[in-house]
PDB file of C-alpha atoms in Angstrom:
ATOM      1  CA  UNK X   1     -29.388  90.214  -2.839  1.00 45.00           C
ATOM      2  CA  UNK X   2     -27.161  91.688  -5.782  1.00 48.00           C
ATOM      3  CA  UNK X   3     -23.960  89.989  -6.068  1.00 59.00           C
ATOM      4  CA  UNK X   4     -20.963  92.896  -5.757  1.00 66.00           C
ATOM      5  CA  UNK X   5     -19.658  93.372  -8.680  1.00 78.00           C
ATOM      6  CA  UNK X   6     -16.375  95.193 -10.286  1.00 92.00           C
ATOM      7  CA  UNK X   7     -15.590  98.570 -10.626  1.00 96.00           C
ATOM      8  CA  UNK X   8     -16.164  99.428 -13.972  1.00 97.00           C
ATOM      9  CA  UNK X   9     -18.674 101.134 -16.889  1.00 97.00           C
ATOM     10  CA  UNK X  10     -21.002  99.336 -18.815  1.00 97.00           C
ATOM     11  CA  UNK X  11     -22.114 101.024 -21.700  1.00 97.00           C
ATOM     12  CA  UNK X  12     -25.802  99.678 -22.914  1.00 97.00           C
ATOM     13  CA  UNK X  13     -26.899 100.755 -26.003  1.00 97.00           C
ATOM     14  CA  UNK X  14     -30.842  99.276 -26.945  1.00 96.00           C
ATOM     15  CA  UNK X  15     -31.348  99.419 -30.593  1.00 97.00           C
ATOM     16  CA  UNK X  16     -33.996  98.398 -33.467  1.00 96.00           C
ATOM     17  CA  UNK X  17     -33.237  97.873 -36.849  1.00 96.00           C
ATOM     18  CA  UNK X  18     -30.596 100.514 -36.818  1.00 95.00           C
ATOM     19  CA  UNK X  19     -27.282  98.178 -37.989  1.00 97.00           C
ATOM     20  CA  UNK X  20     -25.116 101.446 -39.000  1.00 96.00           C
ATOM     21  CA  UNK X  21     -26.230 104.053 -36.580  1.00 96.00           C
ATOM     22  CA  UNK X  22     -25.808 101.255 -33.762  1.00 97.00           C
ATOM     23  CA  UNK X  23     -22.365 100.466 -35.409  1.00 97.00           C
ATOM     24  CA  UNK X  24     -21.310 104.327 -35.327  1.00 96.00           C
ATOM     25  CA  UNK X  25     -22.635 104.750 -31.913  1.00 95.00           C
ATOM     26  CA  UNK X  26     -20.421 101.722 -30.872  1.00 97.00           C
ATOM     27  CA  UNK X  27     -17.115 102.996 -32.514  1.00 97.00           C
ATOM     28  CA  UNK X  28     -18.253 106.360 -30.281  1.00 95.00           C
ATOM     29  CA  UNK X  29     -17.202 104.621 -26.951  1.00 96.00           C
ATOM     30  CA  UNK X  30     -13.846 104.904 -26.668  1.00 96.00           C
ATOM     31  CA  UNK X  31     -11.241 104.026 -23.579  1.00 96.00           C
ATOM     32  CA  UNK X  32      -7.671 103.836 -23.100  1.00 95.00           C
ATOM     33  CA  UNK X  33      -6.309 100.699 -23.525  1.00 93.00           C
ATOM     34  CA  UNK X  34      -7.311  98.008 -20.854  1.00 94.00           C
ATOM     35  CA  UNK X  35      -9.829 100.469 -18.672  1.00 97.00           C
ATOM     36  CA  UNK X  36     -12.996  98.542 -17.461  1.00 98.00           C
ATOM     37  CA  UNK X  37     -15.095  99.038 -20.142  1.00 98.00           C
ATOM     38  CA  UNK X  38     -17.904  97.061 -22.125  1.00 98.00           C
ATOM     39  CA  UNK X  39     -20.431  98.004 -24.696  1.00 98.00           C
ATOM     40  CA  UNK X  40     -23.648  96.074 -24.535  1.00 98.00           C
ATOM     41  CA  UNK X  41     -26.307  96.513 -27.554  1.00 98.00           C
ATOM     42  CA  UNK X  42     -29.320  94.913 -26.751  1.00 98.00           C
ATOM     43  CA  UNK X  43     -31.338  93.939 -29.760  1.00 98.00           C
ATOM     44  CA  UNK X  44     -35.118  94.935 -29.281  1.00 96.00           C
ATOM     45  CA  UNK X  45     -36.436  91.515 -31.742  1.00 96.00           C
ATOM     46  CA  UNK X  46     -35.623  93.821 -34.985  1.00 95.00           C
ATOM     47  CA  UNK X  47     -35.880  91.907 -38.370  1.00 95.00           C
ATOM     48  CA  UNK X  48     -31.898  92.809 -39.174  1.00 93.00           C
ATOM     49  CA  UNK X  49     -29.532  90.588 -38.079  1.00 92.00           C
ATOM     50  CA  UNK X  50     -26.538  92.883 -36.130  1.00 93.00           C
ATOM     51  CA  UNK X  51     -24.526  90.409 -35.773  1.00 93.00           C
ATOM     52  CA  UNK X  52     -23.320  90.551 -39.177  1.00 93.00           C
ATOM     53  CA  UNK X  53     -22.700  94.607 -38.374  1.00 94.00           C
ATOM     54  CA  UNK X  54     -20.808  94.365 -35.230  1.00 96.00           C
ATOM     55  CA  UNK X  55     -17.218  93.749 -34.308  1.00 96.00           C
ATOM     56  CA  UNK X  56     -16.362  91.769 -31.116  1.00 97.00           C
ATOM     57  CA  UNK X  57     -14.368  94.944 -29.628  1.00 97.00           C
ATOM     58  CA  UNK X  58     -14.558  98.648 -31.453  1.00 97.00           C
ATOM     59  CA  UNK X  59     -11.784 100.353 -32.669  1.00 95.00           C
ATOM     60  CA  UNK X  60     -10.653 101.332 -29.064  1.00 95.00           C
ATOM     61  CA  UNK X  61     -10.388  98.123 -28.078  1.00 97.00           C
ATOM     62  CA  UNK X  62     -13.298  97.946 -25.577  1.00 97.00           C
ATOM     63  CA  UNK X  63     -15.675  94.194 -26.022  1.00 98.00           C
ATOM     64  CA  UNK X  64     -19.176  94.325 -27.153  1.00 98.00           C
ATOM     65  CA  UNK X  65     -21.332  92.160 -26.636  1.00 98.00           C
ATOM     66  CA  UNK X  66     -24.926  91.863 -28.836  1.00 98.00           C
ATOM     67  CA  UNK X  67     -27.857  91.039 -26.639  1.00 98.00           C
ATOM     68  CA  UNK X  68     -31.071  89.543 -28.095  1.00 97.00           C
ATOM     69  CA  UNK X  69     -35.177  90.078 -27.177  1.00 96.00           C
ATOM     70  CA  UNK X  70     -37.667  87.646 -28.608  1.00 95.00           C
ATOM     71  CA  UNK X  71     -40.180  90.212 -28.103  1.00 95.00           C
ATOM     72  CA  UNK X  72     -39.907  93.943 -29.416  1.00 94.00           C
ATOM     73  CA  UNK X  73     -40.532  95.817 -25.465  1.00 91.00           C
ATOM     74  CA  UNK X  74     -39.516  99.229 -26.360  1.00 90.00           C
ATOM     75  CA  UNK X  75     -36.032 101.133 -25.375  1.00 89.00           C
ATOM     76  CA  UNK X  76     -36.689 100.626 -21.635  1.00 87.00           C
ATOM     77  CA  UNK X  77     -37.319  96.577 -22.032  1.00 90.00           C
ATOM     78  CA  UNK X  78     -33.729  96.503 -23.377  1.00 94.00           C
ATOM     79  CA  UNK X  79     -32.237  98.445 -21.278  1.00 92.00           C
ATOM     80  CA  UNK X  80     -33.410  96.518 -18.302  1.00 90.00           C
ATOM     81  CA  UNK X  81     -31.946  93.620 -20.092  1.00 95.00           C
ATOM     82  CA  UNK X  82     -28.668  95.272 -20.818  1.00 95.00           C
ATOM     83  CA  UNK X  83     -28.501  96.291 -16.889  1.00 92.00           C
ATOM     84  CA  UNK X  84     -29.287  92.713 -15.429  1.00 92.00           C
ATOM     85  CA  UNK X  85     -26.639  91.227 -18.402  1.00 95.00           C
ATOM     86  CA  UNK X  86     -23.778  94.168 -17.545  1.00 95.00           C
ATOM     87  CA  UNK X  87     -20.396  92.861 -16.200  1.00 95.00           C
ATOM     88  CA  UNK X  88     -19.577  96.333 -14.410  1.00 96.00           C
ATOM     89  CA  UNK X  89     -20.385  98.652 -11.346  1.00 94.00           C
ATOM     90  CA  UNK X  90     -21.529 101.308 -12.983  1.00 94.00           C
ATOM     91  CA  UNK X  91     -24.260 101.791 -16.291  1.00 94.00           C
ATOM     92  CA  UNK X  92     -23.861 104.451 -18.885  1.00 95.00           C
ATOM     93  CA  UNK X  93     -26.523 104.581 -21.532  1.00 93.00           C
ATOM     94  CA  UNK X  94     -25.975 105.622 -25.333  1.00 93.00           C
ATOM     95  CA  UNK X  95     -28.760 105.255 -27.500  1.00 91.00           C
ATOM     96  CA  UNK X  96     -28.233 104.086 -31.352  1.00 93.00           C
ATOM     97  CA  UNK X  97     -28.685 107.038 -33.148  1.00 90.00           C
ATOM     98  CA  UNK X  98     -26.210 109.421 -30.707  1.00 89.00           C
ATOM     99  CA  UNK X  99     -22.441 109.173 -30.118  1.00 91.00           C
ATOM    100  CA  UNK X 100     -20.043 109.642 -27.195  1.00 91.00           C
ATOM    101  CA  UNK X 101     -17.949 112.712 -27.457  1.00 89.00           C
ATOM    102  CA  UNK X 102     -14.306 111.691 -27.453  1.00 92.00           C
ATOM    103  CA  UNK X 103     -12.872 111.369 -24.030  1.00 93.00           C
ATOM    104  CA  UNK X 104     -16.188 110.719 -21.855  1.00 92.00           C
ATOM    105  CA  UNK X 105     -15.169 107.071 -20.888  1.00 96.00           C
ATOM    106  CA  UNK X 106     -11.899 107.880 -19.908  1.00 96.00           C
ATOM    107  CA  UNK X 107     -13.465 111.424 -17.344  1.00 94.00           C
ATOM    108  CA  UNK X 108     -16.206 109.447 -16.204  1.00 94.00           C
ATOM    109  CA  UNK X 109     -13.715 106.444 -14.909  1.00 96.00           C
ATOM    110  CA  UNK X 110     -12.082 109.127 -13.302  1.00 95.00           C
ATOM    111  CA  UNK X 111     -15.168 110.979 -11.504  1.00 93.00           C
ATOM    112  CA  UNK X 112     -16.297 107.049 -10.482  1.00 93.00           C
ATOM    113  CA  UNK X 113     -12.971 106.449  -9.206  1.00 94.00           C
ATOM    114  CA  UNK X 114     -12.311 109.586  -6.822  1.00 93.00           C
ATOM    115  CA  UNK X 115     -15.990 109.918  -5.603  1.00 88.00           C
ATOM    116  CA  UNK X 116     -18.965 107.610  -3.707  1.00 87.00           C
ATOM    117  CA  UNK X 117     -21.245 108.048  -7.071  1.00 83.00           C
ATOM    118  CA  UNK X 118     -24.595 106.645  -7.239  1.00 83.00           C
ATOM    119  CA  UNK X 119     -25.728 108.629 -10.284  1.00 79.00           C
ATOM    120  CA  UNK X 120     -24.058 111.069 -12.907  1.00 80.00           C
ATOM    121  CA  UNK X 121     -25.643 113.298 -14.594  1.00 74.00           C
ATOM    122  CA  UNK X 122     -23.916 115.857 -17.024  1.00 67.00           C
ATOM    123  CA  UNK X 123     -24.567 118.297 -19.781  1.00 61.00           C
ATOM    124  CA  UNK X 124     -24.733 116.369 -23.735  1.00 61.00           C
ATOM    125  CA  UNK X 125     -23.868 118.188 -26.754  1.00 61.00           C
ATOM    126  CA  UNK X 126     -27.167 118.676 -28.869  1.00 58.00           C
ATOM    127  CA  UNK X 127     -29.407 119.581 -26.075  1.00 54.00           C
ATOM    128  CA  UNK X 128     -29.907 122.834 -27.965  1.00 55.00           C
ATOM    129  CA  UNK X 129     -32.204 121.646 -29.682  1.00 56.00           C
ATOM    130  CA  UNK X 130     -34.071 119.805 -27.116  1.00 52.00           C
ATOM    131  CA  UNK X 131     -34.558 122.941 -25.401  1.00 50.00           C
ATOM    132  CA  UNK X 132     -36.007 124.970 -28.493  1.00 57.00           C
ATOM    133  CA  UNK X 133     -38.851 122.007 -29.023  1.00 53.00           C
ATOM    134  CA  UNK X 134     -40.257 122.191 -25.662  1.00 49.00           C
ATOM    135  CA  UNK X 135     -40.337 125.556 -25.560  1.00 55.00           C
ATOM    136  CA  UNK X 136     -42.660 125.211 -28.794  1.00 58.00           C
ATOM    137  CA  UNK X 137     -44.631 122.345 -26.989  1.00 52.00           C
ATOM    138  CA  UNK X 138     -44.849 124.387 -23.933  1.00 51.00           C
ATOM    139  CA  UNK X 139     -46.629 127.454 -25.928  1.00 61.00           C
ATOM    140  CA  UNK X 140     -49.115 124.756 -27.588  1.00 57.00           C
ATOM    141  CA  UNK X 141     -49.974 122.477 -24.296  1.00 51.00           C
ATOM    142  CA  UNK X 142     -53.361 122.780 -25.161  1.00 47.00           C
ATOM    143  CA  UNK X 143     -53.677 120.910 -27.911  1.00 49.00           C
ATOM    144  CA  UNK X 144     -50.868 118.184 -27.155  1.00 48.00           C
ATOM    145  CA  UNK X 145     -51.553 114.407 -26.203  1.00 51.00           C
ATOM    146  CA  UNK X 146     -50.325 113.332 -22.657  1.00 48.00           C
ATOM    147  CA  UNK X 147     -47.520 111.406 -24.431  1.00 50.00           C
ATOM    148  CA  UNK X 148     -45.896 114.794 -25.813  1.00 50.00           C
ATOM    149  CA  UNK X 149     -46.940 116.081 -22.264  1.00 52.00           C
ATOM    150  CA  UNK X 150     -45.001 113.596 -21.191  1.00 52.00           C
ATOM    151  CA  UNK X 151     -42.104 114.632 -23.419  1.00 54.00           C
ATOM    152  CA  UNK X 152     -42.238 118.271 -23.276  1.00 54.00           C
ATOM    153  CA  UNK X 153     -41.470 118.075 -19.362  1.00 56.00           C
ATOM    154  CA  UNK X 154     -38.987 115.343 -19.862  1.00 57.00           C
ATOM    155  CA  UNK X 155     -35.726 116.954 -18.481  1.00 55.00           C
ATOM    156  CA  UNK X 156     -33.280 113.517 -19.114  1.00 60.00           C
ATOM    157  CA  UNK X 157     -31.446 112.659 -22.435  1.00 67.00           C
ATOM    158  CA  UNK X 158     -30.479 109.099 -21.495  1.00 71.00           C
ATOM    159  CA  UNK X 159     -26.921 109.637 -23.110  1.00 72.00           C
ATOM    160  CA  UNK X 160     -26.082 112.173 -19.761  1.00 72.00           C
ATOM    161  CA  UNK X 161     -26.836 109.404 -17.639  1.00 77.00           C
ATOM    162  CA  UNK X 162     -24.193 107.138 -15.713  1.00 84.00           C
ATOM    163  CA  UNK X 163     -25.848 104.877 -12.777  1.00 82.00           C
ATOM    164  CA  UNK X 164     -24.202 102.700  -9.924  1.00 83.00           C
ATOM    165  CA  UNK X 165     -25.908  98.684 -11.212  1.00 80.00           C
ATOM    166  CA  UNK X 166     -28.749  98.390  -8.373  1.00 70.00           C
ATOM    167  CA  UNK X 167     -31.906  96.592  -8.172  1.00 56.00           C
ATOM    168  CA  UNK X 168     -33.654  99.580  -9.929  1.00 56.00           C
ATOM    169  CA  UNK X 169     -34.909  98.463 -13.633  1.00 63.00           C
ATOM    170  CA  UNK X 170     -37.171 101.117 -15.431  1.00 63.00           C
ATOM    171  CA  UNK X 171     -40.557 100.694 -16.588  1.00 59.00           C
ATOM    172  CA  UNK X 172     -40.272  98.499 -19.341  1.00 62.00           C
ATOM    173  CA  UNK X 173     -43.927  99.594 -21.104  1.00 59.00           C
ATOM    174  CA  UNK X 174     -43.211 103.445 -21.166  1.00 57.00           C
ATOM    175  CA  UNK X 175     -42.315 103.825 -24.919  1.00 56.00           C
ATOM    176  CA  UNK X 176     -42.092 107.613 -24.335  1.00 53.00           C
ATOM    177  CA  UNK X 177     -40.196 109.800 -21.750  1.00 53.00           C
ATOM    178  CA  UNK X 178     -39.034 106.123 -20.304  1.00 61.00           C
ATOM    179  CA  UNK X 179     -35.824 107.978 -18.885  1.00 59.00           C
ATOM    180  CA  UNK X 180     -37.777 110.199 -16.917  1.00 58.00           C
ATOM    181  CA  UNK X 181     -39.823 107.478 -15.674  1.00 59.00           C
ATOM    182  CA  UNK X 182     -36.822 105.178 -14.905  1.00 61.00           C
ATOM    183  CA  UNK X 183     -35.306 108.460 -12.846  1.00 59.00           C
TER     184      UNK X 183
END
């Protein structure tokens, strides 16, 4: 049984040796003052210490809290770790080397709070070029590995994603398309 929890956004961002793009992705995630927010960066066993590049709350104000594997398990591992660890209702996902676009905390507290939500999933800025690469891997299937199969057909970018905290965890050994394997 999964204890209720409060209404609120977790943000979990899983990250490997990436101290500054993990720092500017946590600056990214920005609320109005007191709104029910947390950042979680969960530290796949990388050799840098974050600690030392991490504030206890970002420039908006919201708390982060850093997260540690003993084992390196790929983005999904610390995801699932961020998940069971988050304070909040719902999960948003931001990985290390993308940003928020200003405002996204504050209209997805609003969509959570006037509808029954169990998943969100909305257009990112960048996709552009997500769509020109499969349409190359898509005219050269032939000669592709089942791991860029695997990515050509992957229609998530984990950043668009906002999930109600369930039992649900994704597969933590998928090191490739793990967001379409977690949907």
């Amino acid at each position: 049984m999964v204890k209720e929890v409060r209404f609120g956004l977790s943000v979990v961002i899983p990250t490997y040796a990436r101290p500054e793009q993990t720092r500017r992705a946590v600056e990214s995630v920005r609320a109005a003052a007191g709104a029910p927010v947390e950042i979680l960066v969960v530290d796949d066993a990388s050799p840098v210490e974050l600690a030392d590049h991490l504030p206890e709350a970002n420039c908006s104000g919201v708390p982060v809290r850093l997260l540690r594997r003993k084992l390196n398990g790929g983005p999904q591992a610390a995801r699932n770790l961020g998940i069971r660890r988050a304070s909040f209702q719902f999960i948003a996902f931001l990985d290390s080397d993308d940003v928020f676009v200003d405002g996204k905390v504050d209209r997805i507290l609003g969509i959570l709070r006037a509808d029954d939500v169990d998943l969100l999933f909305h257009n990112v800025v960048g996709m552009e070029r997500y769509s020109r690469l499969s349409a190359l891997w898509v005219r050269t299937l032939g000669s592709m590995s089942l791991r860029w199969v695997l990515c050509a057909y992957n229609p998530v970018a984990t950043p668009a994603l906002v999930i109600r905290r369930r039992r649900a965890l994704g597969v933590p050994h998928f090191r490739y398309s793990e967001d379409y394997a977690f949907l």
